[in-house]
PDB file of C-alpha atoms in Angstrom:
ATOM      1  CA  MET A   1      10.422  46.035  34.248  1.00  0.00           C
ATOM      2  CA  ILE A   2      12.022  49.441  34.513  1.00  0.00           C
ATOM      3  CA  VAL A   3      13.507  50.523  31.168  1.00  0.00           C
ATOM      4  CA  ASP A   4      14.949  54.030  30.776  1.00  0.00           C
ATOM      5  CA  GLY A   5      13.217  55.074  33.973  1.00  0.00           C
ATOM      6  CA  LYS A   6       9.826  53.982  32.671  1.00  0.00           C
ATOM      7  CA  GLU A   7       7.903  51.126  34.201  1.00  0.00           C
ATOM      8  CA  LEU A   8       6.862  48.718  31.468  1.00  0.00           C
ATOM      9  CA  ALA A   9       4.456  45.805  31.572  1.00  0.00           C
ATOM     10  CA  VAL A  10       3.599  43.053  29.111  1.00  0.00           C
ATOM     11  CA  LYS A  11       0.043  41.989  28.348  1.00  0.00           C
ATOM     12  CA  LEU A  12      -0.092  38.353  27.341  1.00  0.00           C
ATOM     13  CA  ASN A  13      -3.008  35.924  27.301  1.00  0.00           C
ATOM     14  CA  GLY A  14      -5.181  38.387  29.198  1.00  0.00           C
ATOM     15  CA  LYS A  15      -2.676  38.822  32.024  1.00  0.00           C
ATOM     16  CA  THR A  16      -0.378  41.727  32.836  1.00  0.00           C
ATOM     17  CA  TYR A  17       3.224  40.844  33.703  1.00  0.00           C
ATOM     18  CA  HIS A  18       5.631  43.246  35.359  1.00  0.00           C
ATOM     19  CA  CYS A  19       8.698  41.075  34.983  1.00  0.00           C
ATOM     20  CA  ALA A  20       9.877  38.752  32.200  1.00  0.00           C
ATOM     21  CA  MET A  21      10.542  36.043  34.779  1.00  0.00           C
ATOM     22  CA  ASP A  22       6.889  36.011  35.825  1.00  0.00           C
ATOM     23  CA  ILE A  23       5.923  35.027  32.291  1.00  0.00           C
ATOM     24  CA  THR A  24       8.176  31.958  32.303  1.00  0.00           C
ATOM     25  CA  MET A  25       7.218  30.977  35.847  1.00  0.00           C
ATOM     26  CA  ASP A  26       3.556  31.077  34.850  1.00  0.00           C
ATOM     27  CA  TYR A  27       4.343  28.371  32.287  1.00  0.00           C
ATOM     28  CA  ILE A  28       6.659  26.162  34.339  1.00  0.00           C
ATOM     29  CA  GLY A  29       6.039  27.118  37.979  1.00  0.00           C
ATOM     30  CA  GLY A  30       4.268  24.914  40.486  1.00  0.00           C
ATOM     31  CA  LYS A  31       5.112  21.508  41.808  1.00  0.00           C
ATOM     32  CA  TRP A  32       4.687  19.271  38.767  1.00  0.00           C
ATOM     33  CA  LYS A  33       5.062  21.025  35.424  1.00  0.00           C
ATOM     34  CA  THR A  34       8.860  20.944  35.210  1.00  0.00           C
ATOM     35  CA  VAL A  35       8.875  17.246  36.097  1.00  0.00           C
ATOM     36  CA  VAL A  36       6.275  16.326  33.478  1.00  0.00           C
ATOM     37  CA  LEU A  37       8.063  18.367  30.801  1.00  0.00           C
ATOM     38  CA  TRP A  38      11.370  16.784  31.801  1.00  0.00           C
ATOM     39  CA  TYR A  39      10.118  13.243  31.307  1.00  0.00           C
ATOM     40  CA  LEU A  40       8.890  14.184  27.836  1.00  0.00           C
ATOM     41  CA  ARG A  41      12.230  15.761  26.901  1.00  0.00           C
ATOM     42  CA  ASP A  42      13.506  12.970  24.663  1.00  0.00           C
ATOM     43  CA  GLN A  43      10.502  10.879  23.674  1.00  0.00           C
ATOM     44  CA  HIS A  44       6.777  10.557  23.362  1.00  0.00           C
ATOM     45  CA  ARG A  45       5.174   8.965  26.398  1.00  0.00           C
ATOM     46  CA  ARG A  46       1.801   7.559  27.313  1.00  0.00           C
ATOM     47  CA  PHE A  47      -0.156   8.646  30.364  1.00  0.00           C
ATOM     48  CA  GLY A  48       0.587   5.400  32.210  1.00  0.00           C
ATOM     49  CA  GLU A  49       4.317   5.711  31.564  1.00  0.00           C
ATOM     50  CA  LEU A  50       4.402   9.221  32.986  1.00  0.00           C
ATOM     51  CA  LYS A  51       2.380   8.120  36.001  1.00  0.00           C
ATOM     52  CA  LYS A  52       4.894   5.339  36.628  1.00  0.00           C
ATOM     53  CA  MET A  53       7.853   7.721  36.335  1.00  0.00           C
ATOM     54  CA  ILE A  54       6.312  10.197  38.787  1.00  0.00           C
ATOM     55  CA  PRO A  55       5.104   7.881  41.544  1.00  0.00           C
ATOM     56  CA  ASP A  56       3.863  10.648  43.828  1.00  0.00           C
ATOM     57  CA  ILE A  57       1.528  12.350  41.382  1.00  0.00           C
ATOM     58  CA  THR A  58      -2.126  11.351  41.414  1.00  0.00           C
ATOM     59  CA  GLU A  59      -3.828  10.476  38.131  1.00  0.00           C
ATOM     60  CA  LYS A  60      -6.119  13.450  38.542  1.00  0.00           C
ATOM     61  CA  MET A  61      -3.196  15.832  39.059  1.00  0.00           C
ATOM     62  CA  LEU A  62      -1.223  14.391  36.134  1.00  0.00           C
ATOM     63  CA  SER A  63      -4.256  14.738  33.894  1.00  0.00           C
ATOM     64  CA  LEU A  64      -4.714  18.345  35.044  1.00  0.00           C
ATOM     65  CA  GLN A  65      -1.064  19.206  34.424  1.00  0.00           C
ATOM     66  CA  LEU A  66      -1.078  17.667  30.939  1.00  0.00           C
ATOM     67  CA  LYS A  67      -4.237  19.585  30.040  1.00  0.00           C
ATOM     68  CA  GLN A  68      -2.693  22.845  31.234  1.00  0.00           C
ATOM     69  CA  LEU A  69       0.589  22.186  29.400  1.00  0.00           C
ATOM     70  CA  GLU A  70      -1.376  21.335  26.249  1.00  0.00           C
ATOM     71  CA  LYS A  71      -3.437  24.526  26.598  1.00  0.00           C
ATOM     72  CA  ASP A  72      -0.216  26.517  27.013  1.00  0.00           C
ATOM     73  CA  GLY A  73       1.148  25.001  23.805  1.00  0.00           C
ATOM     74  CA  LEU A  74       4.079  23.232  25.478  1.00  0.00           C
ATOM     75  CA  VAL A  75       2.821  19.667  25.128  1.00  0.00           C
ATOM     76  CA  GLY A  76       1.075  17.983  22.209  1.00  0.00           C
ATOM     77  CA  ARG A  77      -1.208  14.976  22.271  1.00  0.00           C
ATOM     78  CA  LYS A  78      -1.181  12.361  19.554  1.00  0.00           C
ATOM     79  CA  VAL A  79      -4.068   9.937  19.281  1.00  0.00           C
ATOM     80  CA  TYR A  80      -3.472   6.763  17.293  1.00  0.00           C
ATOM     81  CA  ALA A  81      -6.423   5.192  15.506  1.00  0.00           C
ATOM     82  CA  GLU A  82      -6.124   1.874  17.286  1.00  0.00           C
ATOM     83  CA  VAL A  83      -8.307  -0.312  19.431  1.00  0.00           C
ATOM     84  CA  PRO A  84      -7.851   0.168  22.347  1.00  0.00           C
ATOM     85  CA  PRO A  85      -7.011   3.823  21.625  1.00  0.00           C
ATOM     86  CA  LYS A  86      -3.402   4.811  22.150  1.00  0.00           C
ATOM     87  CA  VAL A  87      -2.549   8.365  23.212  1.00  0.00           C
ATOM     88  CA  GLU A  88       0.943   9.803  23.435  1.00  0.00           C
ATOM     89  CA  TYR A  89       2.171  13.091  24.805  1.00  0.00           C
ATOM     90  CA  TYR A  90       5.194  14.953  23.467  1.00  0.00           C
ATOM     91  CA  LEU A  91       6.952  18.307  23.689  1.00  0.00           C
ATOM     92  CA  THR A  92       5.925  20.803  21.025  1.00  0.00           C
ATOM     93  CA  ARG A  93       8.568  23.079  19.506  1.00  0.00           C
ATOM     94  CA  GLU A  94       7.558  25.665  22.119  1.00  0.00           C
ATOM     95  CA  GLY A  95       7.984  23.091  24.865  1.00  0.00           C
ATOM     96  CA  GLN A  96      11.388  22.140  23.463  1.00  0.00           C
ATOM     97  CA  SER A  97      12.473  25.775  23.737  1.00  0.00           C
ATOM     98  CA  LEU A  98      12.276  25.304  27.522  1.00  0.00           C
ATOM     99  CA  LEU A  99      14.806  22.457  27.517  1.00  0.00           C
ATOM    100  CA  PRO A 100      17.852  24.606  28.414  1.00  0.00           C
ATOM    101  CA  ILE A 101      15.975  25.895  31.483  1.00  0.00           C
ATOM    102  CA  LEU A 102      14.793  22.425  32.464  1.00  0.00           C
ATOM    103  CA  GLN A 103      18.298  21.015  32.019  1.00  0.00           C
ATOM    104  CA  ALA A 104      19.759  23.748  34.244  1.00  0.00           C
ATOM    105  CA  ILE A 105      17.072  23.149  36.883  1.00  0.00           C
ATOM    106  CA  ALA A 106      17.762  19.399  36.858  1.00  0.00           C
ATOM    107  CA  ASP A 107      21.547  19.908  37.029  1.00  0.00           C
ATOM    108  CA  TRP A 108      21.338  22.298  39.977  1.00  0.00           C
ATOM    109  CA  GLY A 109      19.004  19.988  41.928  1.00  0.00           C
ATOM    110  CA  ARG A 110      21.122  16.937  41.176  1.00  0.00           C
ATOM    111  CA  HIS A 111      24.280  18.682  42.367  1.00  0.00           C
ATOM    112  CA  LYS A 112      22.548  19.920  45.513  1.00  0.00           C
ATOM    113  CA  GLY A 113      21.163  16.473  46.252  1.00  0.00           C
ATOM    114  CA  LYS A 114      24.506  14.756  45.689  1.00  0.00           C
ATOM    115  CA  THR A 115      26.570  17.162  47.773  1.00  0.00           C
ATOM    116  CA  GLU A 116      24.189  17.840  50.653  1.00  0.00           C
ATOM    117  CA  GLY A 117      21.555  15.135  50.649  1.00  0.00           C
ATOM    118  CA  ILE A 118      21.351  11.443  51.386  1.00  0.00           C
ATOM    119  CA  ILE A 119      20.409   9.209  48.469  1.00  0.00           C
ATOM    120  CA  GLU A 120      18.378   6.144  49.300  1.00  0.00           C
ATOM    121  CA  GLU A 121      16.321   3.518  47.543  1.00  0.00           C
ATOM    122  CA  VAL A 122      12.558   3.763  47.754  1.00  0.00           C
ATOM    123  CA  VAL A 123      10.807   0.506  48.505  1.00  0.00           C
ATOM    124  CA  ARG A 124       7.124   0.722  47.769  1.00  0.00           C
ATOM    125  CA  GLU A 125       4.707  -1.771  49.147  1.00  0.00           C
ATOM    126  CA  LYS A 126       3.100  -3.594  46.260  1.00  0.00           C
ATOM    127  CA  LYS A 127      -0.663  -3.472  46.153  1.00  0.00           C
ATOM    128  CA  LYS A 128      -2.022  -6.791  47.320  1.00  0.00           C
ATOM    129  CA  LYS A 129      -4.412  -8.525  44.984  1.00  0.00           C
ATOM    130  CA  LYS A 130      -7.892  -8.795  46.364  1.00  0.00           C
ATOM    131  CA  GLN A 131      -8.526 -12.265  47.639  1.00  0.00           C
ATOM    132  CA  LEU A 132     -11.866 -13.877  47.076  1.00  0.00           C
ATOM    133  CA  SER A 133     -13.393 -14.843  50.357  1.00  0.00           C
TER     134      SER A 133
ATOM    135  CA  MET B   1      14.361   9.183  40.026  1.00  0.00           C
ATOM    136  CA  ILE B   2      14.591   5.768  38.434  1.00  0.00           C
ATOM    137  CA  VAL B   3      18.240   4.673  38.110  1.00  0.00           C
ATOM    138  CA  ASP B   4      19.068   1.155  36.883  1.00  0.00           C
ATOM    139  CA  GLY B   5      15.486   0.114  37.525  1.00  0.00           C
ATOM    140  CA  LYS B   6      15.635   1.235  41.143  1.00  0.00           C
ATOM    141  CA  GLU B   7      13.589   4.099  42.457  1.00  0.00           C
ATOM    142  CA  LEU B   8      15.851   6.508  44.293  1.00  0.00           C
ATOM    143  CA  ALA B   9      14.988   9.440  46.528  1.00  0.00           C
ATOM    144  CA  VAL B  10      17.062  12.191  48.089  1.00  0.00           C
ATOM    145  CA  LYS B  11      16.675  13.275  51.699  1.00  0.00           C
ATOM    146  CA  LEU B  12      17.603  16.909  52.119  1.00  0.00           C
ATOM    147  CA  ASN B  13      16.733  19.354  54.900  1.00  0.00           C
ATOM    148  CA  GLY B  14      14.232  16.924  56.364  1.00  0.00           C
ATOM    149  CA  LYS B  15      12.351  16.484  53.088  1.00  0.00           C
ATOM    150  CA  THR B  16      12.285  13.560  50.672  1.00  0.00           C
ATOM    151  CA  TYR B  17      12.604  14.411  46.975  1.00  0.00           C
ATOM    152  CA  HIS B  18      11.789  11.988  44.175  1.00  0.00           C
ATOM    153  CA  CYS B  19      13.138  14.151  41.388  1.00  0.00           C
ATOM    154  CA  ALA B  20      16.171  16.451  41.139  1.00  0.00           C
ATOM    155  CA  MET B  21      13.965  19.180  39.677  1.00  0.00           C
ATOM    156  CA  ASP B  22      11.809  19.241  42.800  1.00  0.00           C
ATOM    157  CA  ILE B  23      14.860  20.214  44.829  1.00  0.00           C
ATOM    158  CA  THR B  24      15.587  23.254  42.670  1.00  0.00           C
ATOM    159  CA  MET B  25      11.933  24.271  42.460  1.00  0.00           C
ATOM    160  CA  ASP B  26      11.711  24.192  46.237  1.00  0.00           C
ATOM    161  CA  TYR B  27      14.407  26.880  46.281  1.00  0.00           C
ATOM    162  CA  ILE B  28      13.216  29.084  43.425  1.00  0.00           C
ATOM    163  CA  GLY B  29       9.555  28.150  42.884  1.00  0.00           C
ATOM    164  CA  GLY B  30       6.652  30.383  43.748  1.00  0.00           C
ATOM    165  CA  LYS B  31       5.687  33.792  42.511  1.00  0.00           C
ATOM    166  CA  TRP B  32       8.457  36.019  43.862  1.00  0.00           C
ATOM    167  CA  LYS B  33      11.728  34.232  44.581  1.00  0.00           C
ATOM    168  CA  THR B  34      13.139  34.288  41.044  1.00  0.00           C
ATOM    169  CA  VAL B  35      12.333  37.993  40.731  1.00  0.00           C
ATOM    170  CA  VAL B  36      13.998  38.920  44.031  1.00  0.00           C
ATOM    171  CA  LEU B  37      17.094  36.839  43.188  1.00  0.00           C
ATOM    172  CA  TRP B  38      17.203  38.399  39.733  1.00  0.00           C
ATOM    173  CA  TYR B  39      17.302  41.959  41.055  1.00  0.00           C
ATOM    174  CA  LEU B  40      20.196  41.004  43.326  1.00  0.00           C
ATOM    175  CA  ARG B  41      22.127  39.394  40.464  1.00  0.00           C
ATOM    176  CA  ASP B  42      24.674  42.151  39.962  1.00  0.00           C
ATOM    177  CA  GLN B  43      24.679  44.264  43.094  1.00  0.00           C
ATOM    178  CA  HIS B  44      23.803  44.601  46.754  1.00  0.00           C
ATOM    179  CA  ARG B  45      20.436  46.234  47.293  1.00  0.00           C
ATOM    180  CA  ARG B  46      18.507  47.660  50.207  1.00  0.00           C
ATOM    181  CA  PHE B  47      14.971  46.617  51.076  1.00  0.00           C
ATOM    182  CA  GLY B  48      13.499  49.876  49.777  1.00  0.00           C
ATOM    183  CA  GLU B  49      15.288  49.525  46.448  1.00  0.00           C
ATOM    184  CA  LEU B  50      13.926  46.031  45.935  1.00  0.00           C
ATOM    185  CA  LYS B  51      10.437  47.163  46.883  1.00  0.00           C
ATOM    186  CA  LYS B  52      10.664  49.940  44.283  1.00  0.00           C
ATOM    187  CA  MET B  53      11.863  47.530  41.592  1.00  0.00           C
ATOM    188  CA  ILE B  54       9.031  45.076  42.276  1.00  0.00           C
ATOM    189  CA  PRO B  55       6.048  47.422  42.529  1.00  0.00           C
ATOM    190  CA  ASP B  56       3.462  44.681  42.986  1.00  0.00           C
ATOM    191  CA  ILE B  57       5.016  42.991  45.988  1.00  0.00           C
ATOM    192  CA  THR B  58       3.836  44.014  49.451  1.00  0.00           C
ATOM    193  CA  GLU B  59       6.414  44.884  52.112  1.00  0.00           C
ATOM    194  CA  LYS B  60       5.274  41.919  54.158  1.00  0.00           C
ATOM    195  CA  MET B  61       5.695  39.526  51.240  1.00  0.00           C
ATOM    196  CA  LEU B  62       9.104  40.928  50.279  1.00  0.00           C
ATOM    197  CA  SER B  63      10.255  40.597  53.868  1.00  0.00           C
ATOM    198  CA  LEU B  64       9.006  36.993  53.974  1.00  0.00           C
ATOM    199  CA  GLN B  65      10.736  36.105  50.683  1.00  0.00           C
ATOM    200  CA  LEU B  66      14.050  37.623  51.818  1.00  0.00           C
ATOM    201  CA  LYS B  67      13.885  35.715  55.107  1.00  0.00           C
ATOM    202  CA  GLN B  68      13.215  32.453  53.269  1.00  0.00           C
ATOM    203  CA  LEU B  69      16.005  33.077  50.735  1.00  0.00           C
ATOM    204  CA  GLU B  70      18.366  33.916  53.590  1.00  0.00           C
ATOM    205  CA  LYS B  71      17.363  30.757  55.461  1.00  0.00           C
ATOM    206  CA  ASP B  72      17.968  28.740  52.279  1.00  0.00           C
ATOM    207  CA  GLY B  73      21.457  30.219  52.002  1.00  0.00           C
ATOM    208  CA  LEU B  74      20.821  31.978  48.687  1.00  0.00           C
ATOM    209  CA  VAL B  75      20.771  35.545  49.972  1.00  0.00           C
ATOM    210  CA  GLY B  76      23.013  37.237  52.553  1.00  0.00           C
ATOM    211  CA  ARG B  77      22.236  40.254  54.691  1.00  0.00           C
ATOM    212  CA  LYS B  78      24.857  42.829  55.511  1.00  0.00           C
ATOM    213  CA  VAL B  79      24.209  45.276  58.339  1.00  0.00           C
ATOM    214  CA  TYR B  80      26.314  48.438  58.391  1.00  0.00           C
ATOM    215  CA  ALA B  81      27.045  50.023  61.761  1.00  0.00           C
ATOM    216  CA  GLU B  82      25.518  53.349  60.891  1.00  0.00           C
ATOM    217  CA  VAL B  83      22.814  55.577  62.246  1.00  0.00           C
ATOM    218  CA  PRO B  84      20.211  55.109  60.880  1.00  0.00           C
ATOM    219  CA  PRO B  85      21.103  51.442  60.354  1.00  0.00           C
ATOM    220  CA  LYS B  86      21.759  50.418  56.758  1.00  0.00           C
ATOM    221  CA  VAL B  87      21.006  46.872  55.628  1.00  0.00           C
ATOM    222  CA  GLU B  88      21.883  45.408  52.253  1.00  0.00           C
ATOM    223  CA  TYR B  89      20.937  42.118  50.656  1.00  0.00           C
ATOM    224  CA  TYR B  90      23.164  40.236  48.235  1.00  0.00           C
ATOM    225  CA  LEU B  91      23.484  36.875  46.505  1.00  0.00           C
ATOM    226  CA  THR B  92      25.652  34.367  48.336  1.00  0.00           C
ATOM    227  CA  ARG B  93      27.921  32.057  46.339  1.00  0.00           C
ATOM    228  CA  GLU B  94      25.097  29.498  46.457  1.00  0.00           C
ATOM    229  CA  GLY B  95      22.650  32.091  45.177  1.00  0.00           C
ATOM    230  CA  GLN B  96      25.061  33.005  42.387  1.00  0.00           C
ATOM    231  CA  SER B  97      25.133  29.369  41.292  1.00  0.00           C
ATOM    232  CA  LEU B  98      21.490  29.859  40.272  1.00  0.00           C
ATOM    233  CA  LEU B  99      22.302  32.678  37.861  1.00  0.00           C
ATOM    234  CA  PRO B 100      22.412  30.507  34.699  1.00  0.00           C
ATOM    235  CA  ILE B 101      18.898  29.256  35.504  1.00  0.00           C
ATOM    236  CA  LEU B 102      17.610  32.740  36.298  1.00  0.00           C
ATOM    237  CA  GLN B 103      19.141  34.113  33.113  1.00  0.00           C
ATOM    238  CA  ALA B 104      17.491  31.383  31.040  1.00  0.00           C
ATOM    239  CA  ILE B 105      14.135  32.033  32.741  1.00  0.00           C
ATOM    240  CA  ALA B 106      14.414  35.767  32.075  1.00  0.00           C
ATOM    241  CA  ASP B 107      15.430  35.230  28.432  1.00  0.00           C
ATOM    242  CA  TRP B 108      12.553  32.874  27.703  1.00  0.00           C
ATOM    243  CA  GLY B 109       9.990  35.198  29.288  1.00  0.00           C
ATOM    244  CA  ARG B 110      11.388  38.232  27.488  1.00  0.00           C
ATOM    245  CA  HIS B 111      11.259  36.463  24.130  1.00  0.00           C
ATOM    246  CA  LYS B 112       7.714  35.264  24.782  1.00  0.00           C
ATOM    247  CA  GLY B 113       6.607  38.733  25.856  1.00  0.00           C
ATOM    248  CA  LYS B 114       8.206  40.421  22.848  1.00  0.00           C
ATOM    249  CA  THR B 115       6.877  38.014  20.248  1.00  0.00           C
ATOM    250  CA  GLU B 116       3.381  37.361  21.571  1.00  0.00           C
ATOM    251  CA  GLY B 117       2.592  40.085  24.070  1.00  0.00           C
ATOM    252  CA  ILE B 118       1.849  43.794  24.018  1.00  0.00           C
ATOM    253  CA  ILE B 119       4.335  46.009  25.843  1.00  0.00           C
ATOM    254  CA  GLU B 120       2.916  49.092  27.502  1.00  0.00           C
ATOM    255  CA  GLU B 121       3.942  51.722  29.990  1.00  0.00           C
ATOM    256  CA  VAL B 122       2.556  51.500  33.499  1.00  0.00           C
ATOM    257  CA  VAL B 123       1.345  54.768  34.902  1.00  0.00           C
ATOM    258  CA  ARG B 124       0.874  54.587  38.638  1.00  0.00           C
ATOM    259  CA  GLU B 125      -1.175  57.105  40.516  1.00  0.00           C
ATOM    260  CA  LYS B 126       1.059  58.846  42.995  1.00  0.00           C
ATOM    261  CA  LYS B 127      -0.046  58.670  46.592  1.00  0.00           C
ATOM    262  CA  LYS B 128      -1.553  61.990  47.626  1.00  0.00           C
ATOM    263  CA  LYS B 129      -0.074  63.580  50.693  1.00  0.00           C
ATOM    264  CA  LYS B 130      -2.495  63.766  53.533  1.00  0.00           C
ATOM    265  CA  GLN B 131      -3.872  67.249  53.882  1.00  0.00           C
ATOM    266  CA  LEU B 132      -4.408  68.743  57.276  1.00  0.00           C
ATOM    267  CA  SER B 133      -7.986  69.764  57.698  1.00  0.00           C
TER     268      SER B 133
END
């Protein structure tokens, strides 16, 4: 950032940022974070639900993203004292503060897809049950 | 995207997207694109100006980002018939449609930096002129 002819930087979480945008992109950049945050925008969800809503993400990658988002304070994790244990993820207040950005990102992509892309149904092959031989 | 229980995908520019957010992030994701777009938000700028405003980017990387943004239709390139040649970059109408997102990203990062970070001045060592020996 150049302010009054001086170059300023922000130190945050042990990193040095030269532009305000870099800070935000460090929290939401990458392939999956915006999508995971988006699916938590209006309700708590379990791991399996999120996995189902994001068919292309691997379990390992989803787990990694949730851990990172939790570490960054954007996502919370609620464990219910039940058997079997039930765990739900949700947006923290900090995560909710990103909703206007996420909404704008979703709107832009949706418009782009509608006006320039081709929308089609995805047919996934169901996993066949193992047959006993 | 799951709509009415059906999984939908969008084909755009030879890629298949399963979420509207992925489309947008393909255009603005990564370390530098938002920053370059941001510095073009209100005026045309030359390569050297951009390089000066983003001290940490290498010339090669800036050149690569501008080419990609131009290819994606977000940035235009105006060449003036002058000697030496003068080239300016600017946001296209499509690029301008991203401004609400970029503004929201900048605002969030600025707020985060101000409330949780430490702001300091960057003092860069000036390059010494080569001395003839």
